[in-house]
PDB file of C-alpha atoms in Angstrom:
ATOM      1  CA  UNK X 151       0.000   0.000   0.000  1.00 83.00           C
ATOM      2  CA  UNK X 152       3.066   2.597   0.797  1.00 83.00           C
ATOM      3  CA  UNK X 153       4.443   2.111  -2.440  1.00 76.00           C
ATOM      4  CA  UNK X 154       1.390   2.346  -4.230  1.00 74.00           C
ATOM      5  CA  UNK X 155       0.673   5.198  -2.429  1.00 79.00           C
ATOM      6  CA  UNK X 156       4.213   6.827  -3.283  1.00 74.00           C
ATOM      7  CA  UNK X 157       3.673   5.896  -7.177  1.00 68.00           C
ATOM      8  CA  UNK X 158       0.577   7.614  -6.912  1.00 70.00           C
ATOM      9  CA  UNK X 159       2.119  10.823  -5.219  1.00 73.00           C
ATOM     10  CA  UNK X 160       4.858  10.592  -8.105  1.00 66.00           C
ATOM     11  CA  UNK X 161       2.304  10.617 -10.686  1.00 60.00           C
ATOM     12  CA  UNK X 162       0.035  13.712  -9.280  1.00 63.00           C
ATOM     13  CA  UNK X 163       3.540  15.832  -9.383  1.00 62.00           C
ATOM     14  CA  UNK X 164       4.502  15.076 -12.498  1.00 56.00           C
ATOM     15  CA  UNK X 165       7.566  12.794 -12.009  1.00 58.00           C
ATOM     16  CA  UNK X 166       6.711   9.727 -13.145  1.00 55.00           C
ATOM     17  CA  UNK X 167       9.098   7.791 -15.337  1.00 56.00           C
ATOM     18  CA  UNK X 168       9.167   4.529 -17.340  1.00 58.00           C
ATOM     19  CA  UNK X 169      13.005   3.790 -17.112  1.00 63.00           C
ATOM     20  CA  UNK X 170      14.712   6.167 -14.505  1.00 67.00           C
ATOM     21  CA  UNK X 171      17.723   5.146 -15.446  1.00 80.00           C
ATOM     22  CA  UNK X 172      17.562   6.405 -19.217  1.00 86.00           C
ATOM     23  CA  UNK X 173      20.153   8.965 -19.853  1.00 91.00           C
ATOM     24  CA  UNK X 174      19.792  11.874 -22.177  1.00 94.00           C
ATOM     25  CA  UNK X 175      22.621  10.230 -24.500  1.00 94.00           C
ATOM     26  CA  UNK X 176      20.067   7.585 -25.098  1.00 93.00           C
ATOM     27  CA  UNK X 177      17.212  10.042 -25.175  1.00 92.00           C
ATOM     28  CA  UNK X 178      19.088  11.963 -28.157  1.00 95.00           C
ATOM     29  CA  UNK X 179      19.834   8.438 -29.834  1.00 94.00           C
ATOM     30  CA  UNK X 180      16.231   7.695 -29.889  1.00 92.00           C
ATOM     31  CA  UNK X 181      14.915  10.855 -31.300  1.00 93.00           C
ATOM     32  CA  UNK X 182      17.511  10.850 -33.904  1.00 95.00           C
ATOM     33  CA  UNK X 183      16.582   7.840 -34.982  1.00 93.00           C
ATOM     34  CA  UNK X 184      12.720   9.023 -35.788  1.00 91.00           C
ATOM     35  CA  UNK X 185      14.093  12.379 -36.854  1.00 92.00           C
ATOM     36  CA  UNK X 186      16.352  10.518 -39.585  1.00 91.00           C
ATOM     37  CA  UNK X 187      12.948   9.500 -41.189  1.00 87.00           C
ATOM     38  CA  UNK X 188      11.332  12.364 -41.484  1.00 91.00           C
ATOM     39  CA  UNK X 189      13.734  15.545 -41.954  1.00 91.00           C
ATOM     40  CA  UNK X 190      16.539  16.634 -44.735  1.00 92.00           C
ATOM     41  CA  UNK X 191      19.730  15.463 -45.059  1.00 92.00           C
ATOM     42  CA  UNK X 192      21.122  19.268 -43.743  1.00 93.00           C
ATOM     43  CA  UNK X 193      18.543  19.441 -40.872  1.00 93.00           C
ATOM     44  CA  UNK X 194      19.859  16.186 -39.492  1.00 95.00           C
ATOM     45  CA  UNK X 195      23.959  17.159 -39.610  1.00 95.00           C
ATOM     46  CA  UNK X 196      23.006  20.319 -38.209  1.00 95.00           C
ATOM     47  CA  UNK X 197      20.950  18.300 -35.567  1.00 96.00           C
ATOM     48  CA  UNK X 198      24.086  15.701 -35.186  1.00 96.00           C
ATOM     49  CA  UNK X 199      26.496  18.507 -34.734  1.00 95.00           C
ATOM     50  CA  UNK X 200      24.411  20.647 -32.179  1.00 95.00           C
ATOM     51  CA  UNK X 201      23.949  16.963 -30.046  1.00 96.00           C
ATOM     52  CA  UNK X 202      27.723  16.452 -30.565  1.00 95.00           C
ATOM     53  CA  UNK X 203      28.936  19.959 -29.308  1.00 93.00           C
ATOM     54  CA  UNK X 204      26.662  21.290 -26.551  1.00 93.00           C
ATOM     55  CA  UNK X 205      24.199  18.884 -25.535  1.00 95.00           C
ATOM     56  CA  UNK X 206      25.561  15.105 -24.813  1.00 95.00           C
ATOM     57  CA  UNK X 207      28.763  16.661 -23.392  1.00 94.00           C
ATOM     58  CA  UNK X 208      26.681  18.786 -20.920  1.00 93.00           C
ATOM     59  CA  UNK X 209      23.642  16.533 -20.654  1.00 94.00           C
ATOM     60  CA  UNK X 210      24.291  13.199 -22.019  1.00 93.00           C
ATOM     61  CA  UNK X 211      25.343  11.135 -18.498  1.00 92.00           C
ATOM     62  CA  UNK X 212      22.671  12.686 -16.677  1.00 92.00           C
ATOM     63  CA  UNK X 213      19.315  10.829 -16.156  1.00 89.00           C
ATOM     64  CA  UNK X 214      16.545  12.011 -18.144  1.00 87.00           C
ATOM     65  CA  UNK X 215      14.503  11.958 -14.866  1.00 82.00           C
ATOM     66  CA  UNK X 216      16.960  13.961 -12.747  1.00 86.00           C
ATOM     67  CA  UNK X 217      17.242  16.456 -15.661  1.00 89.00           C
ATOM     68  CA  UNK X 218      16.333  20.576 -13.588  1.00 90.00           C
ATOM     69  CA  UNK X 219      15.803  23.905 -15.164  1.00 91.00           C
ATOM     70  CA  UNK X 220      19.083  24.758 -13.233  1.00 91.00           C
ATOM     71  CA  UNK X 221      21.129  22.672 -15.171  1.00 92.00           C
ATOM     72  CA  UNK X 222      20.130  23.724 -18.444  1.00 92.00           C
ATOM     73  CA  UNK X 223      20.405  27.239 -17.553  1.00 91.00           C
ATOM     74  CA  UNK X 224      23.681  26.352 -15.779  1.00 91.00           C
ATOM     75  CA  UNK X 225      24.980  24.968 -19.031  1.00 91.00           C
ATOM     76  CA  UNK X 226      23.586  27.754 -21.380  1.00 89.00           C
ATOM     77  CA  UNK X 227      26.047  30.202 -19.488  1.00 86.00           C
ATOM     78  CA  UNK X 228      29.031  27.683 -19.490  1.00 86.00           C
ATOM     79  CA  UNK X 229      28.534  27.736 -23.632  1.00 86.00           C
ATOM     80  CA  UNK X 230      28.308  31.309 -23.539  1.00 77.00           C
ATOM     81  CA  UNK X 231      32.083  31.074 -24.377  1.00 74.00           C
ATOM     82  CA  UNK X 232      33.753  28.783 -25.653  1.00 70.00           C
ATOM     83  CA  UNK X 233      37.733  27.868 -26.664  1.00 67.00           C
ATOM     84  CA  UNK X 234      37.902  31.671 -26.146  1.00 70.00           C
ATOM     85  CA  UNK X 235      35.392  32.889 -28.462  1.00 74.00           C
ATOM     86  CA  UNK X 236      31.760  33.695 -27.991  1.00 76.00           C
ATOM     87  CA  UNK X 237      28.841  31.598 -28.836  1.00 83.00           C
ATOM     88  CA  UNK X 238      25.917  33.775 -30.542  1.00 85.00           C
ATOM     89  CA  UNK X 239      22.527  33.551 -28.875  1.00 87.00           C
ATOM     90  CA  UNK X 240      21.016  32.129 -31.834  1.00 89.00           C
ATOM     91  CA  UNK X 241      23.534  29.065 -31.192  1.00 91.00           C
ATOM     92  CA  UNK X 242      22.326  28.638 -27.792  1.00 91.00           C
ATOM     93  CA  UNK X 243      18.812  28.798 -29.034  1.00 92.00           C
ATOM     94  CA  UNK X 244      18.985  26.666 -31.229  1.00 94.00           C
ATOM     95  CA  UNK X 245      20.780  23.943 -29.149  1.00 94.00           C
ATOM     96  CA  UNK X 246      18.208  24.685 -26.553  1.00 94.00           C
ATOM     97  CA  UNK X 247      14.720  23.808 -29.297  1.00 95.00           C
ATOM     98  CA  UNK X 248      16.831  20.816 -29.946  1.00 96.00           C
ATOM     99  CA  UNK X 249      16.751  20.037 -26.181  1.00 95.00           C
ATOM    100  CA  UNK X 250      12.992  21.090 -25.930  1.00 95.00           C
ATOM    101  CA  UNK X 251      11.809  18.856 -29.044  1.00 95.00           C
ATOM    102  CA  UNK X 252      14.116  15.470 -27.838  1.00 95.00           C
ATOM    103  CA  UNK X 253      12.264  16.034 -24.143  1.00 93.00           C
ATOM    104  CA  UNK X 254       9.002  16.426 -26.047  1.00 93.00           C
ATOM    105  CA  UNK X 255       9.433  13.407 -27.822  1.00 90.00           C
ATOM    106  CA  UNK X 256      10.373  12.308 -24.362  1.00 87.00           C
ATOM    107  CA  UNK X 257       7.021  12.652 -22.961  1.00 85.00           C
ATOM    108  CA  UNK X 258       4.950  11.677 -25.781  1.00 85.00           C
ATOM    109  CA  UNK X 259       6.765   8.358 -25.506  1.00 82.00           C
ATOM    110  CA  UNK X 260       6.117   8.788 -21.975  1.00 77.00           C
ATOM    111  CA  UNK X 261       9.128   8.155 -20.849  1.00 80.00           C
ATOM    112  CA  UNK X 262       9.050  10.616 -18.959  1.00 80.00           C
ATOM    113  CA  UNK X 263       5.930  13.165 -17.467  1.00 78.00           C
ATOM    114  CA  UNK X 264       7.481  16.863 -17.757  1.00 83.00           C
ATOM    115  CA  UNK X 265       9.886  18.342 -20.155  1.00 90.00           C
ATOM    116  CA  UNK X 266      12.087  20.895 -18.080  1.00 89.00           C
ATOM    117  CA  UNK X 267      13.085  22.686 -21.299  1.00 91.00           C
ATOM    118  CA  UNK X 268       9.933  23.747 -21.362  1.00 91.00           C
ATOM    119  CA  UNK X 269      10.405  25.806 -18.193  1.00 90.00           C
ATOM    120  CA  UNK X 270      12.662  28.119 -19.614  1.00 89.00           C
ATOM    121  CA  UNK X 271      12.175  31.398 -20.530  1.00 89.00           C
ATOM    122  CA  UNK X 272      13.181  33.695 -23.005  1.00 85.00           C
ATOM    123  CA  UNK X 273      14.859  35.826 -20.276  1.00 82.00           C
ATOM    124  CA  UNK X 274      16.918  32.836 -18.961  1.00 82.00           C
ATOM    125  CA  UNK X 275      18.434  32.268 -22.808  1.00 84.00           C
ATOM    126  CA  UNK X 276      21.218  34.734 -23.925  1.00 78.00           C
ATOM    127  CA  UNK X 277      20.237  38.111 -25.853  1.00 80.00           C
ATOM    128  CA  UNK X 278      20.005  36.996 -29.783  1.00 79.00           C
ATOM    129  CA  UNK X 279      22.334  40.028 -31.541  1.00 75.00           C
ATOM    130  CA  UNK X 280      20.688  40.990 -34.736  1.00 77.00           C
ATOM    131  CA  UNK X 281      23.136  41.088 -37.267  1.00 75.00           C
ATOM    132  CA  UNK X 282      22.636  44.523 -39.660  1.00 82.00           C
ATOM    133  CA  UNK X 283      21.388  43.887 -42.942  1.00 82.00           C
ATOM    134  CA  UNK X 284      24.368  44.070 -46.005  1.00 86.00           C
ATOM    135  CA  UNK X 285      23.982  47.647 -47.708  1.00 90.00           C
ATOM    136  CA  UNK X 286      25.248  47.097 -51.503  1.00 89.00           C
ATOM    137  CA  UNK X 287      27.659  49.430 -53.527  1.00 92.00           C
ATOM    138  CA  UNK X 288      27.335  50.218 -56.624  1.00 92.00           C
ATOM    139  CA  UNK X 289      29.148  47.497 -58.140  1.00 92.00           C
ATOM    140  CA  UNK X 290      27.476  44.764 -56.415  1.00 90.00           C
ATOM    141  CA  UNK X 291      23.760  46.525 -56.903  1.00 87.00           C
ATOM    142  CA  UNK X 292      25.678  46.223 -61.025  1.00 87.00           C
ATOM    143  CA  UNK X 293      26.167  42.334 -60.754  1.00 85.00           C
ATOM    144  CA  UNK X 294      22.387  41.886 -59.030  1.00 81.00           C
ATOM    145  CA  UNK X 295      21.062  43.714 -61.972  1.00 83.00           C
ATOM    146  CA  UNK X 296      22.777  41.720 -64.495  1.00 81.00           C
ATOM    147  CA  UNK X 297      21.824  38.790 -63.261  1.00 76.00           C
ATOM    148  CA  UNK X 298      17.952  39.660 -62.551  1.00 77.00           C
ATOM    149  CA  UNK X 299      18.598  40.178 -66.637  1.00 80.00           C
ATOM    150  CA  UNK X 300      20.132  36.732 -67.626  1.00 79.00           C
ATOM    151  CA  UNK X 301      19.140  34.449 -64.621  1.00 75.00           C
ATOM    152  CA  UNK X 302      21.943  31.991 -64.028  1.00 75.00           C
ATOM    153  CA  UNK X 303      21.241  28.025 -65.250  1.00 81.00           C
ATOM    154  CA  UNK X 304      20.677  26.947 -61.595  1.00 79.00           C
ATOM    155  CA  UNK X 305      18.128  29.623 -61.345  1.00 77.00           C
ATOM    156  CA  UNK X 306      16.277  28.445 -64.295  1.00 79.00           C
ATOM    157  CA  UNK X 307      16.597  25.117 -63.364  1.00 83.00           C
ATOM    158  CA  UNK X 308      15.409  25.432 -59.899  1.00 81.00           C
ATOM    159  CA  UNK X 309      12.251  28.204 -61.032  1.00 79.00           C
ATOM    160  CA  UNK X 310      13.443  30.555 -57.948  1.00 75.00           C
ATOM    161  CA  UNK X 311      12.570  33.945 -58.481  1.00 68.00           C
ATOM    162  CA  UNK X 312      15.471  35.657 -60.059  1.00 65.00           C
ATOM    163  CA  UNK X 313      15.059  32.843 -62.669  1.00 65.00           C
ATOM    164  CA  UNK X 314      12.195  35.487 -63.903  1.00 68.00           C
ATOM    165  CA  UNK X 315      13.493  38.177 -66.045  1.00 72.00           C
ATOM    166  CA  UNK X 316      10.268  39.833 -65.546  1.00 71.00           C
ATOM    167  CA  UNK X 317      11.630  41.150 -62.151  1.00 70.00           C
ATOM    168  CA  UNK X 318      14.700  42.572 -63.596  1.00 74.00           C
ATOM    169  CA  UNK X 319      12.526  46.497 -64.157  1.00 77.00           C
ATOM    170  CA  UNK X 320      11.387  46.283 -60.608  1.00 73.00           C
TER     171      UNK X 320
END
């Protein structure tokens, strides 16, 4: 009855877990392999390379059920620089939606109840710097002309919309 009891408790709060042992290195295993199905060849390497870098060395011996909002936040500092240069924001973030989607999958697979990436706010993520937008020179605004004339064969090829020469007056 105690432990019956206690499994109930663990399930009103949230906490419950099918395998508490699962680490995140096996979490981001398992939603690579569904995400290999179903996304680009570029999405996936740049999925592969985010896991490689930031997440499984700061998350992937840790238990997926005694994964906190502190660590994440903890670890989104740490990457804030690294091998003496800065990370951008937009890094972070992205590592971070990777984090948030592999803990979704998490729960719909119910392995576990909660996904603590989902906890964070925009506030605890680092300021995204908005790069300024290129200003052409004269030359270059020269070369985009000439080729909204006489779109190049990958253009035409591909139908994008300098493959129209019908936007070259605008």
């Amino acid at each position: 009855k105690a432990i019956r009891a206690k499994r109930i408790e663990t399930i009103k709060k949230g906490e419950f877990v099918i395998d508490p042992r699962m680490t995140m290195t096996e979490l981001f295993d398992k939603f690579m392999q569904a995400k290999k199905k179903r996304l680009e060849e570029l999405t996936i390497d740049r999925y592969n390379s985010l896991i490689a870098t930031y997440l499984r060395p700061s998350f992937g011996s840790v238990q997926v059920a005694m994964l906190r909002k502190a660590h994440l936040i903890e670890a989104y500092d740490e990457w804030g620089i690294r091998n003496g240069r800065a990370i951008s924001g937009r890094t972070i973030k992205h590592a971070h939606d990777l984090l948030r989607a592999s803990l979704n999958g998490a729960v719909s697979m119910e392995f576990v109840s909660q996904n603590v990436a989902a906890k964070i706010m925009p506030g605890d993520l680092p300021k995204i710097d908005k790069p300024e937008g290129p200003v052409l020179d004269s030359s270059e605004v020269g070369r985009l002309l000439d080729t909204a004339r006489t779109p190049t064969k990958r253009a035409v090829a591909r139908q994008t919309v300098s493959s129209r020469p019908w936007f070259y007056p605008a």
